[in-house]
Short mmCIF file of C-alpha atoms in Angstrom, two decimals:
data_model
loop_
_atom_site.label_atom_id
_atom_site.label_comp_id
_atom_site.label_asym_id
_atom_site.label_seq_id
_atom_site.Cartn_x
_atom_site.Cartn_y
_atom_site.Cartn_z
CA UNK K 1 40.30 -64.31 -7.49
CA UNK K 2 40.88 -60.42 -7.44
CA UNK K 3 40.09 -59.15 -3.78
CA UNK K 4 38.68 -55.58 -4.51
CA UNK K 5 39.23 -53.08 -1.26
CA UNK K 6 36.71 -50.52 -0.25
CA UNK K 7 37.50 -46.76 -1.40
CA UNK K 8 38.02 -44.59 1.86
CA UNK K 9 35.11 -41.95 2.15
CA UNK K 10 36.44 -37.94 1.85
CA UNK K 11 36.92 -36.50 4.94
CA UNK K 12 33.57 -33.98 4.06
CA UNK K 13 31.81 -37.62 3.03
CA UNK K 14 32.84 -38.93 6.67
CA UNK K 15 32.09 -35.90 8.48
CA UNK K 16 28.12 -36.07 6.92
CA UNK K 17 27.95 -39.73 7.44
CA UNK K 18 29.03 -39.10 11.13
CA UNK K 19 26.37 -36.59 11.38
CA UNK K 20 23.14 -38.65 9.87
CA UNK K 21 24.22 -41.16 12.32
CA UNK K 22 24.78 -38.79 15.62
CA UNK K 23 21.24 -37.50 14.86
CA UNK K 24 19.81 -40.73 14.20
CA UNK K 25 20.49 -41.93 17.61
CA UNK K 26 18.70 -41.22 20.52
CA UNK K 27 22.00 -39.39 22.67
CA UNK K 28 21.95 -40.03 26.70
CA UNK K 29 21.63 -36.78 28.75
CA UNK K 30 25.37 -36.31 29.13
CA UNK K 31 25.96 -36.56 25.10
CA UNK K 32 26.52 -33.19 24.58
CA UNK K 33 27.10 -33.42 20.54
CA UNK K 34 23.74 -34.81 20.21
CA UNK K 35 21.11 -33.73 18.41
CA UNK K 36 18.60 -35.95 20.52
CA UNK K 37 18.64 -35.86 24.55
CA UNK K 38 16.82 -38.39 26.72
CA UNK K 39 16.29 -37.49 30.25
CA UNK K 40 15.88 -40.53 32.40
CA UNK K 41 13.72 -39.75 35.60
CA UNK K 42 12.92 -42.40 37.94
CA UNK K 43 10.45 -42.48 40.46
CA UNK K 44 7.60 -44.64 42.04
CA UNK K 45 4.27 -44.23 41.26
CA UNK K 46 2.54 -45.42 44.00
CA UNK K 47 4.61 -43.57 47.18
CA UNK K 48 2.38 -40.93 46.76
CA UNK K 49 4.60 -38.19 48.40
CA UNK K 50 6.42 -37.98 45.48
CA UNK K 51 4.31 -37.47 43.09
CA UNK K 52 5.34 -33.91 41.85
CA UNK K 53 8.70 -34.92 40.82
CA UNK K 54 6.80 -38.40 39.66
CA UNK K 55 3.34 -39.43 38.90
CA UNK K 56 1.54 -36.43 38.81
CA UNK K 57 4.49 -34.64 37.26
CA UNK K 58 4.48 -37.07 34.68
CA UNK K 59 0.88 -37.00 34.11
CA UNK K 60 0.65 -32.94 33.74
CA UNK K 61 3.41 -33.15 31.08
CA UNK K 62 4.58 -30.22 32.38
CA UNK K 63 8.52 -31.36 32.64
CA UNK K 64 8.11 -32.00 28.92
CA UNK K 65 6.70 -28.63 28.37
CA UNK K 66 9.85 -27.10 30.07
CA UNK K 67 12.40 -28.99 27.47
CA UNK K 68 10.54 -28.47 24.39
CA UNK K 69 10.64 -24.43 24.99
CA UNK K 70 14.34 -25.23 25.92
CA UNK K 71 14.70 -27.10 22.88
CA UNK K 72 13.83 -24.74 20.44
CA UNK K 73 16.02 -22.36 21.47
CA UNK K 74 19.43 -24.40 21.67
CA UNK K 75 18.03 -26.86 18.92
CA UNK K 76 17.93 -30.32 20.52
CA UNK K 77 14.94 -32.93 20.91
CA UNK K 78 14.30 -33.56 24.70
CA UNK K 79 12.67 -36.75 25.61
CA UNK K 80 11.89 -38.38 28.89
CA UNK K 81 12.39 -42.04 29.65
CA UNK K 82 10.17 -41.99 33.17
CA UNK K 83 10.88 -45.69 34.85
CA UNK K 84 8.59 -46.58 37.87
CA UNK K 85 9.95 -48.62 40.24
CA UNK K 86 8.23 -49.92 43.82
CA UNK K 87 10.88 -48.48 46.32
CA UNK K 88 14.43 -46.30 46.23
CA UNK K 89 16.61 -48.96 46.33
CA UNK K 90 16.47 -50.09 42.86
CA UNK K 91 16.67 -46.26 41.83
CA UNK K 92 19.95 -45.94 43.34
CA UNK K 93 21.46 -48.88 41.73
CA UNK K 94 20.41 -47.50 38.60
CA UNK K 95 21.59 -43.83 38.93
CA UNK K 96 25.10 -45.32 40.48
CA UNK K 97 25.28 -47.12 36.75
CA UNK K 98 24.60 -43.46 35.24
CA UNK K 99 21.46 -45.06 33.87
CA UNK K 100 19.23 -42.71 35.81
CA UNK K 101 19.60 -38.77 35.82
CA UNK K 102 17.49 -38.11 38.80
CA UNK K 103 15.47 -40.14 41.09
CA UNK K 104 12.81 -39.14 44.19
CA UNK K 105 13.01 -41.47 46.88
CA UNK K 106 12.37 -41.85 51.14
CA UNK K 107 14.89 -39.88 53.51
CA UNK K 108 16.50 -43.40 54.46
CA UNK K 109 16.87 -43.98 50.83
CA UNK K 110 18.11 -41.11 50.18
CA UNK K 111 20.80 -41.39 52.51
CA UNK K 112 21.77 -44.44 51.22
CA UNK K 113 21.65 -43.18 47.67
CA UNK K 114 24.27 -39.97 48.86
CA UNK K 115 26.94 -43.10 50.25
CA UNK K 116 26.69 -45.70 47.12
CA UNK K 117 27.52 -42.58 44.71
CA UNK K 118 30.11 -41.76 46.57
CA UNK K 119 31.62 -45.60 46.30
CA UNK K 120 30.81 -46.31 43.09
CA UNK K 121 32.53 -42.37 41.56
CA UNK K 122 28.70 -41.42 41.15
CA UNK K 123 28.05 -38.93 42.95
CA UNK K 124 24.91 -37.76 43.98
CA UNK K 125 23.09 -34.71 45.35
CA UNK K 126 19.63 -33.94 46.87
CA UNK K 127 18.38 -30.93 45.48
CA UNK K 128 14.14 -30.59 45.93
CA UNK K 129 11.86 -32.28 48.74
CA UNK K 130 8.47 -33.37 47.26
CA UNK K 131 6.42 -34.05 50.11
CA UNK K 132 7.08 -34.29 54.19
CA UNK K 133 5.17 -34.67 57.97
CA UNK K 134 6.96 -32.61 60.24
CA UNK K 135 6.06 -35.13 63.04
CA UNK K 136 6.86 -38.67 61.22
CA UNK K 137 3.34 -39.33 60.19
CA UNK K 138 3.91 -40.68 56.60
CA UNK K 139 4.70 -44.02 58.01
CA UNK K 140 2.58 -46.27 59.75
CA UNK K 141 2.77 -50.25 61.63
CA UNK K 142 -0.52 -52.05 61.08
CA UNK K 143 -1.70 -55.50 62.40
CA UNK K 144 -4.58 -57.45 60.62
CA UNK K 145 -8.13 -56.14 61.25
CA UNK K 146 -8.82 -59.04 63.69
CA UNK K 147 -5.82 -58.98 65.33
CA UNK K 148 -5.90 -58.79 69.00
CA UNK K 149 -2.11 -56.50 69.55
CA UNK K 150 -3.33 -53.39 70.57
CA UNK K 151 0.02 -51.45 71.48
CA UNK K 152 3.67 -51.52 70.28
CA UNK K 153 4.76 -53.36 73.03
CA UNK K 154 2.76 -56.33 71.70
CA UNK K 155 4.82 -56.68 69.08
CA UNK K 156 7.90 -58.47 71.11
CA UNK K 157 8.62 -61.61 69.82
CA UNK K 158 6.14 -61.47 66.62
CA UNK K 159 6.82 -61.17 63.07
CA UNK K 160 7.18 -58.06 61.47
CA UNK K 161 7.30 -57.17 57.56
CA UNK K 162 9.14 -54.08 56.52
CA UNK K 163 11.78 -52.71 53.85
CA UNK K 164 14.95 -52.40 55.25
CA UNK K 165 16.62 -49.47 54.38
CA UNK K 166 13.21 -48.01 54.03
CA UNK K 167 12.04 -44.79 55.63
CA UNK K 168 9.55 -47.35 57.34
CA UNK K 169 11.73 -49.52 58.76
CA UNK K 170 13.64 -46.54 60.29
CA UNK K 171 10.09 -45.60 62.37
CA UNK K 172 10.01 -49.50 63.24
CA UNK K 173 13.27 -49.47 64.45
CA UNK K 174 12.87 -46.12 66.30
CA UNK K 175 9.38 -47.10 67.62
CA UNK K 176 10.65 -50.14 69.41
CA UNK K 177 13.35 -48.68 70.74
CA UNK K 178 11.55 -46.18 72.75
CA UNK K 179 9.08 -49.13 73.41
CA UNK K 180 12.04 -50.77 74.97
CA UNK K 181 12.13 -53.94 72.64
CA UNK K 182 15.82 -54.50 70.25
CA UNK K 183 15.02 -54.19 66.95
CA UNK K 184 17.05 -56.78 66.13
CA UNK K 185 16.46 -59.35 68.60
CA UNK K 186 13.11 -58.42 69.77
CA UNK K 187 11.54 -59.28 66.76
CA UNK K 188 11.55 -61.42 63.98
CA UNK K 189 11.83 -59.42 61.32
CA UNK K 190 11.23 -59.85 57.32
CA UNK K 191 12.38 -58.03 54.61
CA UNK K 192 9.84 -57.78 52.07
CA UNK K 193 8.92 -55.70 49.36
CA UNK K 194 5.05 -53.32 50.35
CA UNK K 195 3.21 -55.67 48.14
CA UNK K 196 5.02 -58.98 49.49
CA UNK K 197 4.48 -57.80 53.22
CA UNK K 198 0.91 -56.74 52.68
CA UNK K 199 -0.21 -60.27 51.24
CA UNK K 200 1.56 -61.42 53.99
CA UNK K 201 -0.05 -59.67 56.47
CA UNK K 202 -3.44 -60.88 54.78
CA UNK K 203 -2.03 -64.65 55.12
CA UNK K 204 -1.68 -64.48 58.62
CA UNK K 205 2.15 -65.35 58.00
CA UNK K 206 3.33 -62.08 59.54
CA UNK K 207 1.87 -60.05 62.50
CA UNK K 208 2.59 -56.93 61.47
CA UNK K 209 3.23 -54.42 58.62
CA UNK K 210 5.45 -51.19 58.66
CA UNK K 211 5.52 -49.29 55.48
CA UNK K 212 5.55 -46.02 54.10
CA UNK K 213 2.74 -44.43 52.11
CA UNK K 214 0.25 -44.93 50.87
CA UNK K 215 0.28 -48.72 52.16
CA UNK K 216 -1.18 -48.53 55.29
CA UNK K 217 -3.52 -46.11 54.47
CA UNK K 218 -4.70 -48.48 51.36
CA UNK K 219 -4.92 -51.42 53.58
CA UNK K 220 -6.90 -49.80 56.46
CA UNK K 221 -9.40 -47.81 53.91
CA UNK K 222 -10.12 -51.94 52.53
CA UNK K 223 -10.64 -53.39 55.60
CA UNK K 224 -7.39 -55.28 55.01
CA UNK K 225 -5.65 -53.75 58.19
CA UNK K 226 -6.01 -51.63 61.15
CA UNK K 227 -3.43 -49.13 62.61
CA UNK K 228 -1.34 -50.22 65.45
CA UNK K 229 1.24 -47.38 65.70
CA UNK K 230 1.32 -43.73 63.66
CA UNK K 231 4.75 -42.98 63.14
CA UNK K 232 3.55 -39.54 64.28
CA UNK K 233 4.49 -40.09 67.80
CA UNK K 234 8.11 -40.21 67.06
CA UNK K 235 7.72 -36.33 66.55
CA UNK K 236 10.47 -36.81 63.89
CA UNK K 237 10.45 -35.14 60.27
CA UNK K 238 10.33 -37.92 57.55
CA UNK K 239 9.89 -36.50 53.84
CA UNK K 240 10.53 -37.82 50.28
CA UNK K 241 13.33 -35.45 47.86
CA UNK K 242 14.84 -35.47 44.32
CA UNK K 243 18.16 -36.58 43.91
CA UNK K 244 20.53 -36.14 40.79
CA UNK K 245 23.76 -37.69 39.27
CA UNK K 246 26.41 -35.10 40.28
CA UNK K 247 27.81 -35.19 36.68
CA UNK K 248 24.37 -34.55 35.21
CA UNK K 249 23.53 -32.04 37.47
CA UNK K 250 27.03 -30.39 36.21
CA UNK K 251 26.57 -31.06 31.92
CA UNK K 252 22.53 -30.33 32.35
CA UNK K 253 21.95 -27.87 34.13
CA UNK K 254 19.55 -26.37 32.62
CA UNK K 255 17.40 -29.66 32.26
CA UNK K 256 17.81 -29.73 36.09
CA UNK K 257 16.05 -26.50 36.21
CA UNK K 258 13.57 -27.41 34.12
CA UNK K 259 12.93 -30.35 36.03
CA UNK K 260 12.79 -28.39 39.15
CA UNK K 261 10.33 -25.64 37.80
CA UNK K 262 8.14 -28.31 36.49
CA UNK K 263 7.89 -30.12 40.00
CA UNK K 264 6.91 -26.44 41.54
CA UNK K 265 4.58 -26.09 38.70
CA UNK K 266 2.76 -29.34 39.84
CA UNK K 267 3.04 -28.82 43.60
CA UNK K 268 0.77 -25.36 42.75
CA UNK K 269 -1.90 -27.06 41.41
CA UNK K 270 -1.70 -30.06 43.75
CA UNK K 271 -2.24 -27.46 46.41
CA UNK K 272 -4.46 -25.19 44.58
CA UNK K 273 -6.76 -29.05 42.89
CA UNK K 274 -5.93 -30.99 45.51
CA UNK K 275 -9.46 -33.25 44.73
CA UNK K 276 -8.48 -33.40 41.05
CA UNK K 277 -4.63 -34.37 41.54
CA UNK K 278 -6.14 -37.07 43.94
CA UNK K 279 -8.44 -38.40 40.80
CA UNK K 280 -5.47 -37.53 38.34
CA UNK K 281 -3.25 -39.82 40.57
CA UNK K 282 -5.47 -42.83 41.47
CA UNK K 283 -6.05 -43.05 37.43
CA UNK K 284 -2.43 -43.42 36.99
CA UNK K 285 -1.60 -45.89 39.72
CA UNK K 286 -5.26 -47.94 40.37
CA UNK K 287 -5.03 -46.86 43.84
CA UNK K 288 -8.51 -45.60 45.63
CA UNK K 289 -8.57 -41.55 45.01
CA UNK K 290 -9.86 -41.84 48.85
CA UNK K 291 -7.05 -43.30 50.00
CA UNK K 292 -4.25 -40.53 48.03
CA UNK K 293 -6.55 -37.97 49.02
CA UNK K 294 -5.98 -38.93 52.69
CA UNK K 295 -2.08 -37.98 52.18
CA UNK K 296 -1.95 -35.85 49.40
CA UNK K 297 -5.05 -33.34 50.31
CA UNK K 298 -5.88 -30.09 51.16
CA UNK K 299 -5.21 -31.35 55.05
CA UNK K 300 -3.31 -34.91 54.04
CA UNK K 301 -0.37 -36.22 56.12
CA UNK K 302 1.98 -35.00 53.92
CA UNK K 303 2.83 -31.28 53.12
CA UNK K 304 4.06 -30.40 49.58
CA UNK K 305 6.42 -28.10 48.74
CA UNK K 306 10.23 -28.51 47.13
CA UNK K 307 11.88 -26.29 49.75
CA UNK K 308 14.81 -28.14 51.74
CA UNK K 309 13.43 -26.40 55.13
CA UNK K 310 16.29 -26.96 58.05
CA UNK K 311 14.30 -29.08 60.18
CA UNK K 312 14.34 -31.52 57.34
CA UNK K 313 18.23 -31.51 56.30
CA UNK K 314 18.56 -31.72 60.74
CA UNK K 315 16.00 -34.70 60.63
CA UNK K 316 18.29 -36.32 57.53
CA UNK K 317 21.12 -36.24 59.69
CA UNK K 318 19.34 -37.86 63.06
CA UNK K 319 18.68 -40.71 60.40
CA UNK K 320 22.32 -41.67 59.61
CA UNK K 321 22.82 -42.99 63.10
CA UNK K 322 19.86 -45.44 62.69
CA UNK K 323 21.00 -46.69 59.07
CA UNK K 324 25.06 -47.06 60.74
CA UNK K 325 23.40 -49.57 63.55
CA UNK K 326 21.93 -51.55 60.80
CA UNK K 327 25.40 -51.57 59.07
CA UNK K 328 23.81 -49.90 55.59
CA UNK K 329 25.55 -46.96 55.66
CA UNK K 330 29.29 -45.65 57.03
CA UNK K 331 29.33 -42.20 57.53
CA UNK K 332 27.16 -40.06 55.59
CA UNK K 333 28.72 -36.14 54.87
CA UNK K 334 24.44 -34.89 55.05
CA UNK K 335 26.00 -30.94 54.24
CA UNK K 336 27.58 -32.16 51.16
CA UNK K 337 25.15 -34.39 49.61
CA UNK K 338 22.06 -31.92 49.75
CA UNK K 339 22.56 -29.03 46.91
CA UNK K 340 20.61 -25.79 47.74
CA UNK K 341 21.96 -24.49 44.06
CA UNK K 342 19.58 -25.79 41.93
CA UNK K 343 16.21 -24.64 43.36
CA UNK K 344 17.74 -21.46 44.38
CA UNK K 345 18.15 -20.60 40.82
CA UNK K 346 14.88 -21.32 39.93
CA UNK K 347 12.66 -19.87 43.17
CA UNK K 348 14.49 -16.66 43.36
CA UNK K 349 12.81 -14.13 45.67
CA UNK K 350 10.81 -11.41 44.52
CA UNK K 351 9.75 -13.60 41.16
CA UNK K 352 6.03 -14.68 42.21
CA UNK K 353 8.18 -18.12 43.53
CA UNK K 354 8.06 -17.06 46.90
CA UNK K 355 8.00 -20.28 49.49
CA UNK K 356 5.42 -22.10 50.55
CA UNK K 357 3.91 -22.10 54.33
CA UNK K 358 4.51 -24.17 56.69
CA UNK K 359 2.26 -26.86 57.29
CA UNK K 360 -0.81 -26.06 59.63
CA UNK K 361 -2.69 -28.33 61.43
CA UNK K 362 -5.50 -30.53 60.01
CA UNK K 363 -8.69 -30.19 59.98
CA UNK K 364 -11.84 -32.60 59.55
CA UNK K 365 -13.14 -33.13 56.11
CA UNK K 366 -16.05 -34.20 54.22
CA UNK K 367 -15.78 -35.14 50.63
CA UNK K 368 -19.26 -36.23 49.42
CA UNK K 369 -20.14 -38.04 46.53
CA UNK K 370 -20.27 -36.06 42.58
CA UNK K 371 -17.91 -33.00 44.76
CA UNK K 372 -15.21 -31.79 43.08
CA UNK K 373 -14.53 -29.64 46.52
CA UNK K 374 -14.43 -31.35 50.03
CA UNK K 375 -15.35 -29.10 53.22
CA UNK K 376 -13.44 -28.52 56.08
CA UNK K 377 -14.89 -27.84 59.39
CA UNK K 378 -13.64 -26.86 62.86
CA UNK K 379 -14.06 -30.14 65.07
CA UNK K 380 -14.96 -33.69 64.76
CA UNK K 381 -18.12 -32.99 66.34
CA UNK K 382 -19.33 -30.48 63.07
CA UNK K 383 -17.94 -33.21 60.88
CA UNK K 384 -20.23 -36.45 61.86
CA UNK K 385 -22.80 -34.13 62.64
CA UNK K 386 -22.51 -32.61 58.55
CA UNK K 387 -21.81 -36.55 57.46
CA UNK K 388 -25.41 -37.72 59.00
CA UNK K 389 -27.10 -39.13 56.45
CA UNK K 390 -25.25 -37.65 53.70
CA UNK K 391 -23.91 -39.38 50.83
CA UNK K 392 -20.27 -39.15 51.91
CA UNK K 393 -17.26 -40.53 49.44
CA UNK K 394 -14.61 -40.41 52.39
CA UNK K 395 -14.40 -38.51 55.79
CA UNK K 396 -11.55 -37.45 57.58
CA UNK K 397 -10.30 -36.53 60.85
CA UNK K 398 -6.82 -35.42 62.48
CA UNK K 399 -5.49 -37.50 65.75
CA UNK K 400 -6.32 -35.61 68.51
CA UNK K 401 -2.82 -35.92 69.85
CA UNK K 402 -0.24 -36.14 66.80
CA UNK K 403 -2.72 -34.77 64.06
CA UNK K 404 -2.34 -37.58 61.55
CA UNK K 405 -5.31 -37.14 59.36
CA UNK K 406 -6.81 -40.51 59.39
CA UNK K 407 -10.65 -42.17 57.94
CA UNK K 408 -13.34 -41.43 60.02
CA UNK K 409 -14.49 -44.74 59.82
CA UNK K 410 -11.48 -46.21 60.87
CA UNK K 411 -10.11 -44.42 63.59
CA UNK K 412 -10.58 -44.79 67.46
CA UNK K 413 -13.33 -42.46 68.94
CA UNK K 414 -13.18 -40.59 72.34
CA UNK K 415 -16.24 -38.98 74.25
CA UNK K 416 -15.41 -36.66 76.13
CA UNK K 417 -18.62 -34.48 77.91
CA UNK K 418 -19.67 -32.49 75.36
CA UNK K 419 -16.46 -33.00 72.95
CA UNK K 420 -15.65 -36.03 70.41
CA UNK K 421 -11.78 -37.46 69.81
CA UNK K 422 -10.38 -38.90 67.06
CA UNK K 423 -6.65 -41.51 66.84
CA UNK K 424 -5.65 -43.62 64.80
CA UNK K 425 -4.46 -46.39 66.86
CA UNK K 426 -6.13 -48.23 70.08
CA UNK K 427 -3.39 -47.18 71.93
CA UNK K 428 -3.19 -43.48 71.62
CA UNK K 429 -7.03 -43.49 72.63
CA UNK K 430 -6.64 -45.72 75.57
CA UNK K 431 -3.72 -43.41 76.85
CA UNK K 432 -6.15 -40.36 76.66
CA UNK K 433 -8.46 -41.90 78.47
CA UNK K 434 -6.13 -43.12 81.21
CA UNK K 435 -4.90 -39.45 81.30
CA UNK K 436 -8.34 -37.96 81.52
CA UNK K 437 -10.43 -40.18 83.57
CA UNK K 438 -11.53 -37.43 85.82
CA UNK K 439 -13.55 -35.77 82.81
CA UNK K 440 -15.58 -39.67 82.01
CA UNK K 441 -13.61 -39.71 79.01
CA UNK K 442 -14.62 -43.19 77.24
CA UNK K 443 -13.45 -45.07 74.02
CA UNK K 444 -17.17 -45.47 71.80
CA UNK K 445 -17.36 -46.93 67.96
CA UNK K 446 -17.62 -44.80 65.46
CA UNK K 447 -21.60 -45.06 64.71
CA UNK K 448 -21.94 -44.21 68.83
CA UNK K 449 -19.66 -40.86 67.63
CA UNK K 450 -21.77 -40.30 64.67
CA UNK K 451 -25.06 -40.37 67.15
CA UNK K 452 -23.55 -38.33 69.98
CA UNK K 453 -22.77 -36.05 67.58
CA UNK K 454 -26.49 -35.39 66.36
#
């Protein structure tokens, strides 16, 4: 038997061969001699805060309109691998694998996303904020709609469902602290994922819910659960960001901008369609427009815009004592995990990318039925009075004390003489009464609000 041995290639042979094969394959984003990129975003479709750097980003195309301008000038093919996921967590241990470029997650999450890079030599940096409530309003406990807890307080000694780690569980854990109960030993609490602790919550196997958006706002708008405490009266920023692989951010740059020019391009016409990026988003995720309208409107609990504003990065680092008592997190270097860089280069003053304002307060709206606009008006009162007998697709008003837009519907009525209140919870209405029983300040149901104020 005669063994015949293969004939090496030429070098110019092997060099061509190399090349077919290089451009064959679909590179990572840090292969920098391929023809082929894939960007590998990861965010979660239904935290609606996010969804400029996530669903409605993804939806508008528009990141994939930045790469394919970029690559016909340097000559690559950009692609995006876009993997939803149902909290940060799971986003982190991705990205700390280099299997994830850049993420949007939760301030808690974030945090915990800055210390696992550093451990596992992936480091991480926050560079955009998608969506924030100056006051902590993006996070909400709710009971069951027949449940008979009416305050915080109530809560000692029941079972409570949250993430831990979660942005949510931080305004639990804050919540009962001021309401003088431990978080650890006052309550028995579970760590579940939203969906888990919201079919738990409809079993009867937990008392209470804390979760982030748009959870408790889905759950109240079905009649599935009723508001107990708005993490508004914490008076504490919360916001969601964008966070990126260090070494990406360093051998991509330029994709980063992209990215980040892309999530301003959708936060305009979030804020300038707000109605539309509510439809746009409720097709993507199956979640009532009503309900992402409520956070992501015109007057919605959370404010859009990519700017890391001080009071945010200050709030970030008020967090990192909560996440240290509940042994997630050492100590967390806040100054050097948030990268102003990025965004600076592509928001430069004087360009038409001038920042955003502040939030304002809310106002009461009425979105009726076949309206592509909704209408704001200047009190409650002009609201229910404008929603008489009109065919009205959802109507909201701001808590007269923290300004949480809530559902009309839903939320606690005050009369007042002449004026009408709105809060979320039980207990924010029974404290302004208490406060203002001089003036015959009473709690009334919301069809006694909608007839006072006719």
């Amino acid at each position: 038997m005669r063994t015949t041995r293969p004939k090496a290639l030429a070098p110019a042979a092997l060099a061509l061969l190399l090349a077919a094969v290089a451009t064959a394959c679909s590179g990572s984003a840090g292969a920098a001699d391929s023809r082929t990129v894939t960007v590998t975003v990861g965010y979660q479709s239904k935290t609606i805060n996010t969804v400029t750097a996530g669903t409605l980003l993804r939806s508008l195309g528009y990141f994939e309109e930045e790469l394919a301008a970029r690559g016909r000038k340097d000559g690559v093919t950009y692609k995006v691998d876009w993997q939803d996921y149902a909290t940060g967590a799971p986003i982190t241990a991705q990205m700390t694998a280099g299997k994830i470029d850049i993420g949007s997650m939760g301030d808690f999450p974030l945090l915990i996303n800055a210390v696992r890079g550093k451990e596992l030599k992936q480091p991480t940096h926050l560079v955009s904020v998608t969506g924030y409530n100056l006051r902590g309003g993006l996070n909400t406990v709710v009971t069951g709609p027949d449940s008979k807890l009416e305050s915080l307080a109530d809560l000692r000694g029941k079972k409570v469902s949250t993430s831990v780690g979660s942005a949510a569980d931080g305004t639990l854990v804050r919540a009962l602290r001021r309401a003088g109960i431990d978080p650890s030993s006052g309550i028995e609490k579970l760590n579940q994922q939203p969906s888990v602790g919201a079919s738990a919550l409809q079993a009867g196997s937990v008392d209470a819910l804390s979760q982030f958006v748009a959870w408790p706002g889905q759950l109240a708008y079905e009649g599935r659960a009723k508001a107990l405490y708005d993490g508004a009266e914490l008076n504490v920023p919360t916001f969601h960001g964008v966070t990126v692989r260090e070494k990406f951010a360093t051998e991509r740059a330029g994709v980063l901008d992209d990215f980040l020019r892309a999530q301003r391009r959708a936060t305009d016409h979030l804020r300038t369609e707000p109605v539309a990026a509510a439809e746009s988003v409720a097709k993507e995720t199956g979640l009532p427009a009503e309900v992402v309208y409520l956070y992501n409107g015109a007057n919605g609990i959370a404010t859009f815009d990519p700017a890391l504003r001080p009071e945010l990065i200050e709030a970030l680092k008020q967090d990192v004592p909560v996440l240290k008592d509940a042994k997630l997190v050492g100590d967390v270097d806040v100054d050097a995990f948030v990268d102003p860089a990025p965004l600076a280069r592509v928001t430069p003053a004087g360009t038409g990318t001038e920042p955003y304002p502040r939030a304002v307060a809310a106002r009461p709206e009425l979105w009726l039925k076949g309206q592509a606009r909704t209408t704001s008006f200047d009190s409650p009162r002009e609201l229910l009075k404008a929603a008489r007998g009109a065919d009205v697709r959802a109507a909201y008003v701001p808590d007269a004390v923290t300004g949480t837009l809530w559902f009309a519907d839903k939320a606690v009525w005050v009369a007042e003489g002449p004026e009408l209140r709105a809060f979320v919870t039980p207990a924010g209405a029974q404290a302004y009464v208490a406060a203002h029983q001089g003036s015959g300040a009473r709690i009334v149901s919301f069809a006694e609000a909608g007839a006072l104020a006719s």
